């Protein structure tokens, strides 16, 4: 935005708005840049080091490609390649949930925004309330419910609950109620479009950005979800990588001196596992940053 | 409720309503088709689990009516009050730092005129959000272990020479607050920044002409206009913070149980369900946590005005 372009040289009279004020602001910002940035930079570097190098070398000295390769081998050799299974599971759960989320929430948001039907208001209020409930609050009740229908341990026990994504419906609802010209839809109807065609041919193409946004949030949330799969999946074959990390942690002597098993994990290997566990999300984050910022502030600020 | 245009409020959707004028029968049938799957998911993973938790919380293991027994049992548990205390202490530290620092950082970033700098800063603050869940906790285990930490010097300067010294129970609430702040603050900074952009430039301009400095503008104009967003952030974070689980769970595992595995309320509920096989007790704790989250969110839906439904 251009809000800040206004510049009046003659009007700075505030107590701290001279250069001392700016210096304070710069120091504050620098501290927080370090606070937010250092752990990530360090983590990337740590995954290239040897176990000894991690302790002895300068924390910000890069390791070597050999070190990275050694850590890679050690990580993917853990438990006969369990890590590969975990990453594949994460992908299956996150993508599965993402597809169902889109099929469920985009039409629902559209219908709630542009048509009237019984229970519409009820559904809308439920959406808002459930959207504000923290993810973890319903995990144990959902476990108890799925336990009675015998779904525990199956991939569906995480995919289905993750597919329920009221925030996506809310974003779609806001988008369709504020940004789609109704006359356009009316014109399509006059031209003889059936309702389903109005949605698929007119509304859906226009809503492409919001579909991508819902997909992004759903993917990130499912990929990073810990408590739900932790509770639903008893066997380590079914773990997503986020839960798999706990198995690795349990085999790291540095944090668990009692874990003197055959399969011990060194700290740099654990660091590499952490990098791999967030890599897909990190990449998507970097590529869709601008777009995200617009989406996160959509809705509420449009009053 | 059906096709009546009940809204006179100037809301998000302040346009002419379709359907109100011409309630086409085919269209409303179509609407049911459009919402069917979502409605089914809402019932299956929103309403049913809630009802089931209520049922379990008020029955015994054999299915008989238990009255409030489950609740008195879990509240009387010697681990319950300490868990409440831990979560409450953590929430206070986290919420205060979140509200103060996020608002401050958003306002400071907003005063930057170089667009590249302001957007890079927001990206740096926002990026840790990608490392949520177990990954962020694992990363912070490294940072908090003086032998490996990138800020080991700082930790030793504070008199903390070993991992076990860092994670003594008294340090945990601030540690969890730091982890939560590190992963969560960036998203809120972006949201606050967006809200600041929405403040009319004319208002700021007028204040400048009247001689207000940056600090005065922030205090007297921006802060009051951000109030709704700040309270939104506060309530959402309060509701989310009551559910503390992954941080103490992993720390407990990494510390050889120096951190107990019933540190937070959600962990205690987990213990009831999976260690003691007492689903009714677990349901009672879950229900207490759910009621807190529901009350907070309902308060916001009703009073907030941020989410105009109709």
Coordinates of C-alpha atoms in Angstrom, one line a residue:
Chain A
X1 CA 0.0 0.0 0.0
X2 CA 1.0 3.5 -0.4
X3 CA 0.0 4.8 3.0
X4 CA 3.5 5.6 4.0
X5 CA 4.5 7.6 1.0
X6 CA 3.3 10.8 2.6
X7 CA 6.4 12.6 3.8
X8 CA 6.3 16.0 5.4
X9 CA 9.8 17.1 6.3
X10 CA 8.6 20.0 8.4
X11 CA 6.3 18.1 10.7
X12 CA 8.5 15.8 12.8
X13 CA 8.2 17.2 16.2
X14 CA 7.4 14.1 18.2
X15 CA 9.7 13.4 21.2
X16 CA 11.4 10.3 19.8
X17 CA 10.8 10.6 16.1
X18 CA 14.2 12.1 15.3
X19 CA 17.1 9.8 14.5
X20 CA 17.4 8.5 18.0
X21 CA 13.8 7.2 17.7
X22 CA 14.8 5.6 14.4
X23 CA 17.9 4.1 15.9
X24 CA 15.8 2.5 18.7
X25 CA 13.4 1.1 16.1
X26 CA 16.3 -0.3 14.1
X27 CA 17.8 -2.0 17.1
X28 CA 14.4 -3.5 18.0
X29 CA 13.9 -4.8 14.5
X30 CA 17.5 -6.2 14.4
X31 CA 17.0 -8.1 17.6
X32 CA 13.8 -9.7 16.3
X33 CA 15.3 -10.5 12.9
X34 CA 18.0 -12.4 14.8
X35 CA 15.5 -14.0 17.0
X36 CA 13.3 -15.2 14.2
X37 CA 16.1 -15.9 11.7
X38 CA 19.0 -17.4 13.6
X39 CA 17.3 -20.8 14.5
X40 CA 16.4 -21.4 10.9
X41 CA 19.8 -20.5 9.5
X42 CA 21.5 -22.5 12.2
X43 CA 19.3 -25.5 11.5
X44 CA 20.1 -25.6 7.8
X45 CA 23.8 -25.4 8.6
X46 CA 23.7 -28.0 11.4
X47 CA 22.3 -30.6 9.0
X48 CA 25.6 -30.4 7.0
X49 CA 27.9 -31.0 10.0
X50 CA 29.3 -34.0 11.7
X51 CA 28.4 -34.7 15.3
X52 CA 31.7 -33.5 16.5
X53 CA 31.7 -30.5 14.3
X54 CA 28.3 -29.4 15.7
X55 CA 29.8 -29.1 19.2
X56 CA 33.3 -27.9 18.4
X57 CA 33.0 -25.7 15.3
X58 CA 31.6 -22.2 15.2
X59 CA 27.8 -22.5 15.2
X60 CA 27.6 -20.5 12.0
X61 CA 30.4 -22.2 10.1
X62 CA 29.0 -24.4 7.3
X63 CA 29.7 -28.1 7.4
X64 CA 30.5 -30.0 4.2
X65 CA 28.6 -31.8 1.5
X66 CA 30.1 -35.0 2.8
X67 CA 28.7 -34.3 6.2
X68 CA 25.3 -33.7 4.6
X69 CA 25.6 -37.0 2.7
X70 CA 26.6 -38.9 5.9
X71 CA 23.6 -37.5 7.8
X72 CA 21.4 -38.3 4.9
X73 CA 22.5 -41.9 4.8
X74 CA 22.2 -42.2 8.5
X75 CA 18.7 -40.7 8.5
X76 CA 17.3 -42.8 5.7
X77 CA 19.0 -45.9 6.9
X78 CA 17.2 -45.5 10.3
X79 CA 14.8 -48.5 10.9
X80 CA 15.1 -49.8 7.3
X81 CA 14.1 -46.5 5.7
X82 CA 11.2 -45.7 8.0
X83 CA 11.7 -42.0 7.3
X84 CA 10.8 -42.5 3.7
X85 CA 7.5 -44.2 4.8
X86 CA 6.8 -41.3 7.2
X87 CA 7.3 -38.7 4.5
X88 CA 5.1 -40.7 2.1
X89 CA 2.5 -41.0 4.8
X90 CA 2.6 -37.2 5.4
X91 CA 2.1 -36.6 1.7
X92 CA -0.8 -39.1 1.5
X93 CA -2.6 -37.6 4.5
X94 CA -2.0 -33.9 3.6
X95 CA -2.9 -34.4 -0.1
X96 CA -5.9 -36.6 0.7
X97 CA -7.2 -34.2 3.2
X98 CA -6.6 -31.3 0.8
X99 CA -8.6 -32.9 -2.0
X100 CA -11.6 -33.7 0.2
X101 CA -11.4 -30.2 1.7
X102 CA -11.6 -28.5 -1.7
X103 CA -14.5 -30.7 -2.9
X104 CA -16.3 -30.1 0.4
X105 CA -15.6 -26.4 1.1
X106 CA -15.6 -24.5 -2.2
X107 CA -19.1 -25.5 -3.2
X108 CA -20.3 -25.0 0.4
X109 CA -18.8 -21.5 0.6
X110 CA -20.4 -20.7 -2.8
X111 CA -23.8 -21.9 -1.8
X112 CA -23.8 -20.1 1.5
X113 CA -22.7 -16.9 0.0
X114 CA -25.0 -16.8 -3.1
X115 CA -28.1 -18.8 -2.4
X116 CA -30.7 -19.1 0.4
X117 CA -31.7 -22.3 1.8
X118 CA -33.0 -23.7 5.1
X119 CA -30.3 -24.2 7.8
X120 CA -28.0 -21.8 5.9
X121 CA -27.7 -19.5 8.9
X122 CA -27.2 -22.4 11.3
X123 CA -24.4 -23.8 9.1
X124 CA -22.8 -20.4 8.9
X125 CA -22.8 -19.9 12.7
X126 CA -21.5 -23.5 13.2
X127 CA -18.7 -22.7 10.8
X128 CA -17.7 -19.6 12.6
X129 CA -17.7 -21.2 16.0
X130 CA -15.9 -24.4 15.0
X131 CA -13.4 -22.3 13.0
X132 CA -12.4 -20.5 16.2
X133 CA -12.1 -23.7 18.3
X134 CA -8.4 -24.7 18.4
X135 CA -7.6 -27.8 16.4
X136 CA -6.5 -29.9 19.3
X137 CA -9.6 -29.3 21.4
X138 CA -11.6 -31.9 19.5
X139 CA -8.9 -34.5 19.0
X140 CA -9.7 -36.8 22.0
X141 CA -13.5 -36.7 21.4
X142 CA -12.9 -37.5 17.7
X143 CA -10.6 -40.4 18.8
X144 CA -13.4 -41.7 21.0
X145 CA -15.9 -41.4 18.2
X146 CA -13.7 -43.1 15.6
X147 CA -12.8 -45.8 18.1
X148 CA -16.4 -46.9 18.3
X149 CA -16.7 -47.2 14.6
X150 CA -13.4 -49.1 14.4
X151 CA -11.5 -46.6 12.2
X152 CA -8.5 -46.1 14.5
X153 CA -5.2 -46.9 12.8
X154 CA -6.5 -46.5 9.2
X155 CA -5.4 -43.6 7.1
X156 CA -9.0 -42.4 7.0
X157 CA -8.8 -41.7 10.8
X158 CA -6.6 -38.7 10.1
X159 CA -7.6 -37.8 6.5
X160 CA -11.3 -37.4 7.3
X161 CA -11.0 -35.2 10.4
X162 CA -8.3 -33.1 8.6
X163 CA -10.7 -32.6 5.7
X164 CA -13.1 -30.8 8.0
X165 CA -11.8 -27.3 7.5
X166 CA -14.3 -24.6 8.4
X167 CA -11.7 -21.9 7.9
X168 CA -11.6 -22.8 4.2
X169 CA -15.4 -22.5 4.0
X170 CA -15.2 -19.2 5.7
X171 CA -12.6 -17.8 3.2
X172 CA -14.6 -19.1 0.3
X173 CA -17.8 -17.6 1.7
X174 CA -16.2 -14.2 2.2
X175 CA -14.8 -14.3 -1.3
X176 CA -18.0 -15.2 -3.0
X177 CA -20.1 -12.8 -1.0
X178 CA -17.8 -9.8 -1.7
X179 CA -16.0 -10.3 -4.9
X180 CA -18.3 -12.0 -7.5
X181 CA -20.6 -9.8 -9.5
X182 CA -24.0 -11.3 -9.1
X183 CA -25.2 -9.9 -12.4
X184 CA -22.6 -12.1 -14.1
X185 CA -24.2 -15.2 -12.6
X186 CA -27.7 -14.0 -13.4
X187 CA -26.6 -13.4 -17.0
X188 CA -25.3 -16.9 -17.2
X189 CA -28.6 -18.2 -15.9
X190 CA -30.5 -16.1 -18.5
X191 CA -28.3 -17.7 -21.1
X192 CA -29.5 -21.1 -20.0
X193 CA -26.8 -22.3 -17.7
X194 CA -27.9 -24.9 -15.2
X195 CA -26.9 -24.2 -11.6
X196 CA -24.1 -26.7 -11.7
X197 CA -22.8 -25.1 -14.9
X198 CA -23.0 -21.6 -13.3
X199 CA -20.8 -22.8 -10.6
X200 CA -18.2 -24.8 -12.6
X201 CA -18.0 -22.5 -15.6
X202 CA -18.4 -19.0 -14.2
X203 CA -17.8 -19.0 -10.4
X204 CA -15.1 -21.5 -10.1
X205 CA -12.7 -20.0 -12.6
X206 CA -13.1 -16.6 -11.0
X207 CA -12.4 -18.1 -7.6
X208 CA -9.1 -19.7 -8.6
X209 CA -7.0 -17.6 -6.2
X210 CA -9.2 -18.5 -3.3
X211 CA -9.1 -22.2 -4.2
X212 CA -5.3 -22.0 -4.1
X213 CA -5.4 -20.2 -0.8
X214 CA -7.7 -22.8 0.8
X215 CA -5.5 -25.5 -0.6
X216 CA -2.4 -23.9 0.8
X217 CA -3.8 -23.5 4.3
X218 CA -5.3 -26.9 4.4
X219 CA -2.0 -28.5 3.2
X220 CA 0.1 -26.6 5.8
X221 CA -2.2 -27.4 8.6
X222 CA -2.4 -31.1 7.8
X223 CA 1.3 -31.5 7.2
X224 CA 2.2 -29.9 10.5
X225 CA -0.6 -31.5 12.5
X226 CA 0.9 -33.5 15.4
X227 CA -1.7 -34.3 18.0
X228 CA -4.3 -35.9 15.7
X229 CA -2.1 -38.5 14.0
X230 CA -0.2 -39.0 17.3
X231 CA -3.5 -40.1 18.9
X232 CA -5.1 -41.9 15.9
X233 CA -2.2 -44.0 14.6
X234 CA -0.8 -46.6 17.0
X235 CA 1.7 -48.1 14.6
X236 CA 4.9 -46.5 13.5
X237 CA 4.2 -47.6 9.9
X238 CA 1.4 -45.2 9.8
X239 CA 3.1 -42.2 11.3
X240 CA 3.5 -39.0 9.3
X241 CA 6.9 -37.4 9.6
X242 CA 5.9 -35.0 12.4
X243 CA 5.1 -37.9 14.6
X244 CA 8.0 -39.9 13.3
X245 CA 10.3 -37.1 14.6
X246 CA 9.4 -38.3 18.1
X247 CA 10.8 -41.8 17.3
X248 CA 14.0 -40.2 16.1
X249 CA 14.2 -38.0 19.2
X250 CA 13.7 -41.1 21.4
X251 CA 16.8 -42.7 19.6
X252 CA 19.0 -39.6 20.1
X253 CA 21.4 -40.3 22.9
X254 CA 22.1 -36.6 23.4
X255 CA 18.6 -36.0 24.6
X256 CA 17.9 -39.6 25.8
X257 CA 21.0 -41.0 27.4
X258 CA 19.0 -44.2 28.1
X259 CA 18.5 -44.9 24.4
X260 CA 21.7 -46.9 24.0
X261 CA 20.1 -49.0 21.3
X262 CA 21.7 -50.2 18.1
X263 CA 19.9 -47.4 16.2
X264 CA 21.2 -44.2 17.6
X265 CA 20.7 -40.9 15.9
X266 CA 23.3 -38.1 16.1
X267 CA 22.3 -34.5 16.6
X268 CA 23.1 -33.4 13.0
X269 CA 21.0 -36.2 11.7
X270 CA 18.1 -35.1 13.9
X271 CA 18.6 -31.6 12.5
X272 CA 18.4 -32.9 9.0
X273 CA 15.2 -34.8 9.9
X274 CA 13.7 -31.5 11.2
X275 CA 14.7 -29.8 7.9
X276 CA 13.1 -32.6 5.9
X277 CA 10.0 -32.5 8.0
X278 CA 9.3 -28.9 7.1
X279 CA 10.8 -28.7 3.6
X280 CA 7.6 -29.0 1.6
X281 CA 5.9 -26.4 3.7
X282 CA 8.9 -24.1 3.6
X283 CA 9.1 -24.2 -0.2
X284 CA 5.4 -23.5 -0.6
X285 CA 5.7 -20.7 1.9
X286 CA 8.5 -19.0 0.0
X287 CA 6.8 -19.2 -3.3
X288 CA 3.3 -18.1 -2.2
X289 CA 4.3 -15.4 0.3
X290 CA 2.7 -12.4 -1.3
X291 CA -0.4 -14.2 -2.1
X292 CA -0.7 -15.5 1.4
X293 CA -0.4 -12.1 3.0
X294 CA -3.3 -10.9 0.8
X295 CA -5.3 -14.0 1.8
X296 CA -4.7 -13.8 5.6
X297 CA -6.0 -10.2 5.7
X298 CA -8.9 -10.9 3.4
X299 CA -12.3 -10.9 4.8
X300 CA -11.9 -9.1 8.1
X301 CA -10.4 -6.0 6.8
X302 CA -12.9 -5.6 4.0
X303 CA -15.6 -4.1 6.3
Chain B
X1 CA -35.2 -18.3 8.1
X2 CA -35.7 -19.5 4.6
X3 CA -35.9 -16.9 1.9
X4 CA -36.5 -13.8 3.9
X5 CA -33.9 -11.1 3.6
X6 CA -33.6 -10.4 7.3
X7 CA -30.5 -8.3 7.2
X8 CA -30.5 -4.5 7.5
X9 CA -27.1 -4.3 9.0
X10 CA -24.3 -3.0 6.8
X11 CA -22.3 -6.2 6.8
X12 CA -19.7 -7.7 4.7
X13 CA -22.4 -8.8 2.3
X14 CA -24.3 -5.5 2.0
X15 CA -25.6 -6.1 -1.4
X16 CA -28.9 -7.0 -2.9
X17 CA -29.6 -10.6 -2.1
X18 CA -30.4 -13.1 -4.7
X19 CA -33.0 -15.8 -4.0
X20 CA -34.8 -13.5 -1.7
X21 CA -36.7 -12.1 -4.6
X22 CA -36.9 -15.3 -6.7
X23 CA -36.8 -18.4 -4.6
X24 CA -36.3 -20.9 -7.4
X25 CA -37.1 -24.4 -6.2
X26 CA -34.3 -26.0 -8.3
X27 CA -31.8 -23.6 -6.9
X28 CA -32.4 -24.3 -3.3
X29 CA -32.3 -28.1 -4.0
X30 CA -29.0 -27.5 -5.7
X31 CA -27.7 -25.6 -2.6
X32 CA -28.3 -28.7 -0.5
X33 CA -26.1 -30.6 -2.9
X34 CA -23.4 -28.0 -2.7
X35 CA -23.3 -28.0 1.1
X36 CA -24.0 -31.7 1.6
X37 CA -20.4 -33.0 2.0
X38 CA -19.3 -30.1 4.1
X39 CA -22.4 -30.4 6.3
X40 CA -21.7 -34.2 6.7
X41 CA -18.1 -33.4 7.8
X42 CA -19.4 -30.8 10.2
X43 CA -21.7 -33.3 11.8
X44 CA -19.1 -36.0 11.9
X45 CA -16.1 -34.0 13.2
X46 CA -17.7 -31.0 14.8
X47 CA -21.1 -32.0 16.4
X48 CA -20.9 -35.7 17.0
X49 CA -17.6 -35.8 18.8
X50 CA -18.8 -33.0 21.0
X51 CA -22.0 -34.8 21.9
X52 CA -20.0 -38.1 22.4
X53 CA -17.6 -36.4 24.7
X54 CA -20.6 -35.0 26.7
X55 CA -22.1 -38.5 26.9
X56 CA -18.9 -40.1 28.0
X57 CA -18.1 -37.4 30.6
X58 CA -21.4 -38.0 32.3
X59 CA -21.4 -41.8 32.2
X60 CA -19.4 -44.5 33.9
X61 CA -17.2 -47.1 32.2
X62 CA -20.2 -49.5 32.2
X63 CA -22.4 -46.9 30.6
X64 CA -24.5 -45.9 33.6
X65 CA -25.2 -42.3 34.5
X66 CA -22.3 -40.9 36.6
X67 CA -23.5 -37.4 37.3
X68 CA -20.6 -35.2 38.0
X69 CA -18.4 -38.0 39.3
X70 CA -16.0 -37.9 36.4
X71 CA -15.5 -34.2 36.9
X72 CA -15.0 -34.4 40.6
X73 CA -12.6 -37.3 40.0
X74 CA -10.4 -35.4 37.5
X75 CA -10.5 -32.1 39.3
X76 CA -9.6 -33.9 42.5
X77 CA -6.7 -35.7 40.8
X78 CA -3.4 -34.5 42.4
X79 CA -2.1 -33.7 38.9
X80 CA -5.0 -31.5 37.8
X81 CA -4.4 -28.3 39.7
X82 CA -0.7 -28.2 38.9
X83 CA -1.5 -28.7 35.2
X84 CA -4.0 -25.8 35.4
X85 CA -1.3 -23.7 37.0
X86 CA 1.3 -24.6 34.4
X87 CA -1.0 -23.8 31.5
X88 CA -2.2 -20.6 33.2
X89 CA 1.3 -19.3 33.9
X90 CA 2.3 -20.1 30.4
X91 CA -0.7 -18.3 29.0
X92 CA -0.1 -15.1 30.9
X93 CA 3.5 -14.9 29.8
X94 CA 2.7 -15.7 26.2
X95 CA -0.3 -13.5 25.8
X96 CA 1.3 -10.5 27.3
X97 CA 4.4 -10.8 25.1
X98 CA 2.3 -11.6 22.1
X99 CA 0.1 -8.6 22.4
X100 CA 2.8 -6.1 23.3
X101 CA 5.5 -7.3 20.8
X102 CA 3.3 -8.1 17.9
X103 CA 1.6 -4.7 18.0
X104 CA 5.0 -2.9 18.5
X105 CA 6.6 -4.8 15.6
X106 CA 3.7 -4.3 13.3
X107 CA 3.7 -0.6 13.9
X108 CA 7.5 -0.3 13.6
X109 CA 7.5 -2.3 10.4
X110 CA 4.7 -0.2 9.1
X111 CA 6.6 3.0 9.5
X112 CA 9.4 1.8 7.2
X113 CA 9.2 3.5 3.8
X114 CA 11.4 1.2 1.8
X115 CA 9.0 -1.5 0.6
X116 CA 11.7 -4.1 0.0
X117 CA 12.8 -3.8 3.6
X118 CA 9.4 -3.9 5.1
X119 CA 8.3 -6.9 3.0
X120 CA 11.6 -8.8 3.7
X121 CA 11.1 -8.2 7.4
X122 CA 7.6 -9.5 7.3
X123 CA 8.8 -12.6 5.5
X124 CA 11.6 -13.2 8.1
X125 CA 9.1 -12.9 10.9
X126 CA 6.6 -15.0 9.1
X127 CA 8.8 -17.9 8.0
X128 CA 9.1 -19.7 11.3
X129 CA 5.3 -20.3 10.9
X130 CA 6.3 -23.0 8.4
X131 CA 8.0 -24.9 11.3
X132 CA 4.9 -25.6 13.4
X133 CA 4.2 -28.7 15.4
X134 CA 6.9 -31.1 16.4
X135 CA 9.5 -29.5 14.1
X136 CA 9.6 -26.2 15.9
X137 CA 9.9 -27.9 19.3
X138 CA 12.7 -30.1 18.0
X139 CA 14.5 -27.0 16.7
X140 CA 14.2 -25.3 20.0
X141 CA 15.5 -28.3 21.8
X142 CA 18.7 -27.7 19.9
X143 CA 18.7 -24.0 20.6
X144 CA 18.2 -24.7 24.3
X145 CA 20.9 -27.3 24.6
X146 CA 24.0 -25.2 25.5
X147 CA 26.4 -27.8 24.0
X148 CA 25.0 -27.5 20.5
X149 CA 23.1 -24.2 20.6
X150 CA 23.8 -21.3 18.2
X151 CA 23.4 -19.1 21.2
X152 CA 25.3 -21.3 23.6
X153 CA 27.3 -18.3 24.7
X154 CA 24.2 -16.5 25.7
X155 CA 22.9 -19.5 27.7
X156 CA 26.2 -19.8 29.5
X157 CA 26.2 -16.1 30.2
X158 CA 22.8 -16.7 31.9
X159 CA 24.5 -19.4 34.0
X160 CA 22.9 -22.3 32.1
X161 CA 25.6 -24.8 31.3
X162 CA 23.6 -27.9 30.5
X163 CA 20.3 -28.9 28.9
X164 CA 19.0 -30.1 32.2
X165 CA 19.7 -26.8 33.8
X166 CA 17.8 -25.0 31.0
X167 CA 14.7 -27.0 31.3
X168 CA 14.1 -27.0 35.0
X169 CA 10.4 -26.8 35.6
X170 CA 10.4 -23.2 36.6
X171 CA 11.8 -22.2 33.2
X172 CA 9.2 -24.1 31.2
X173 CA 6.4 -21.5 30.9
X174 CA 8.7 -18.9 29.4
X175 CA 10.3 -21.5 27.2
X176 CA 6.9 -22.6 25.8
X177 CA 6.0 -19.0 25.4
X178 CA 9.1 -18.4 23.4
X179 CA 8.5 -21.4 21.1
X180 CA 4.9 -20.4 20.6
X181 CA 5.9 -16.8 19.9
X182 CA 8.6 -17.8 17.5
X183 CA 6.2 -19.9 15.4
X184 CA 3.1 -17.8 15.8
X185 CA 3.9 -14.2 16.0
X186 CA 4.8 -13.7 12.3
X187 CA 1.3 -14.5 11.1
X188 CA -0.2 -12.0 13.5
X189 CA 2.3 -9.3 12.5
X190 CA 1.2 -9.8 8.9
X191 CA -2.4 -9.5 9.9
X192 CA -1.8 -6.4 12.1
X193 CA 0.2 -4.9 9.2
X194 CA -2.8 -5.4 6.9
X195 CA -5.0 -3.8 9.5
X196 CA -2.7 -0.8 9.7
X197 CA -2.8 -0.5 6.0
X198 CA -6.5 -0.2 6.2
X199 CA -6.4 2.9 8.4
X200 CA -7.2 5.8 6.1
X201 CA -4.1 7.8 5.2
X202 CA -6.1 11.0 5.6
X203 CA -6.4 10.4 9.4
X204 CA -2.7 10.0 9.7
X205 CA -2.0 12.9 7.5
X206 CA -4.4 15.1 9.5
X207 CA -2.6 14.1 12.8
X208 CA 0.8 14.9 11.3
X209 CA -0.3 18.4 10.2
X210 CA -1.5 18.9 13.8
X211 CA 2.0 18.1 14.9
X212 CA 1.7 14.5 16.1
X213 CA 4.9 12.5 16.0
X214 CA 5.2 8.8 15.1
X215 CA 4.8 7.7 18.7
X216 CA 1.8 9.9 19.3
X217 CA 0.2 8.7 16.1
X218 CA 0.8 5.1 17.2
X219 CA -0.6 5.6 20.6
X220 CA -3.6 7.8 19.9
X221 CA -4.7 6.7 16.4
X222 CA -3.3 3.4 15.3
X223 CA -3.6 1.6 18.7
X224 CA -7.3 2.4 19.2
X225 CA -8.1 1.4 15.6
X226 CA -6.3 -1.9 16.1
X227 CA -8.1 -2.7 19.2
X228 CA -10.5 -5.2 17.6
X229 CA -7.7 -7.1 16.0
X230 CA -5.7 -7.2 19.2
X231 CA -8.6 -8.6 21.1
X232 CA -9.2 -11.1 18.2
X233 CA -5.6 -12.2 18.5
X234 CA -5.8 -12.4 22.3
X235 CA -8.9 -14.6 22.3
X236 CA -7.7 -16.9 19.5
X237 CA -4.4 -17.3 21.2
X238 CA -5.9 -17.8 24.6
X239 CA -8.2 -20.5 23.3
X240 CA -5.3 -22.2 21.4
X241 CA -2.9 -21.9 24.4
X242 CA -5.2 -23.8 26.7
X243 CA -4.7 -26.9 24.5
X244 CA -0.9 -27.0 25.1
X245 CA 0.3 -30.5 24.1
X246 CA 3.2 -31.0 21.7
X247 CA 5.7 -28.8 23.4
X248 CA 5.6 -30.4 26.9
X249 CA 5.2 -33.8 25.3
X250 CA 8.4 -33.6 23.3
X251 CA 10.3 -31.9 26.1
X252 CA 9.2 -34.6 28.4
X253 CA 10.5 -37.2 26.0
X254 CA 13.8 -35.4 25.5
X255 CA 14.5 -34.7 29.1
X256 CA 14.1 -38.3 30.4
X257 CA 11.0 -37.2 32.3
X258 CA 12.6 -34.2 34.0
X259 CA 9.5 -32.6 32.5
X260 CA 6.6 -34.7 33.6
X261 CA 4.3 -36.2 30.9
X262 CA 1.2 -34.8 32.7
X263 CA 2.5 -31.2 32.6
X264 CA -0.5 -29.8 30.7
X265 CA -4.2 -30.4 30.8
X266 CA -4.3 -32.0 27.3
X267 CA -1.4 -34.3 28.3
X268 CA -3.3 -35.3 31.4
X269 CA -6.4 -36.1 29.3
X270 CA -4.1 -38.2 27.1
X271 CA -2.8 -40.0 30.1
X272 CA -6.3 -40.8 31.3
X273 CA -7.3 -42.2 27.9
X274 CA -4.2 -44.2 27.0
X275 CA -2.4 -45.0 30.3
X276 CA -5.3 -45.5 32.6
X277 CA -7.9 -46.6 30.0
X278 CA -10.3 -44.2 31.6
X279 CA -12.1 -42.7 28.6
X280 CA -14.7 -41.1 30.8
X281 CA -12.2 -39.2 32.8
X282 CA -10.4 -38.2 29.5
X283 CA -13.7 -37.0 28.1
X284 CA -14.4 -34.9 31.2
X285 CA -11.1 -33.1 30.8
X286 CA -11.6 -32.7 27.1
X287 CA -15.0 -31.3 27.7
X288 CA -13.7 -28.8 30.2
X289 CA -11.1 -27.7 27.6
X290 CA -13.7 -27.6 24.9
X291 CA -16.1 -25.5 26.9
X292 CA -13.3 -23.0 27.5
X293 CA -12.5 -22.8 23.8
X294 CA -16.2 -22.7 22.9
X295 CA -17.1 -19.9 25.3
X296 CA -14.1 -17.8 24.1
X297 CA -15.0 -18.3 20.5
X298 CA -18.7 -17.8 20.9
X299 CA -18.0 -14.6 22.8
X300 CA -16.1 -13.4 19.8
X301 CA -18.7 -14.5 17.2
X302 CA -21.4 -12.7 19.2
X303 CA -19.6 -9.7 20.4
X304 CA -16.7 -9.3 18.0
X305 CA -18.3 -7.8 15.0
X306 CA -15.3 -9.0 13.1
X307 CA -17.3 -11.9 11.5
X308 CA -20.6 -10.5 10.3
X309 CA -22.6 -13.5 9.4
X310 CA -25.6 -11.8 7.7

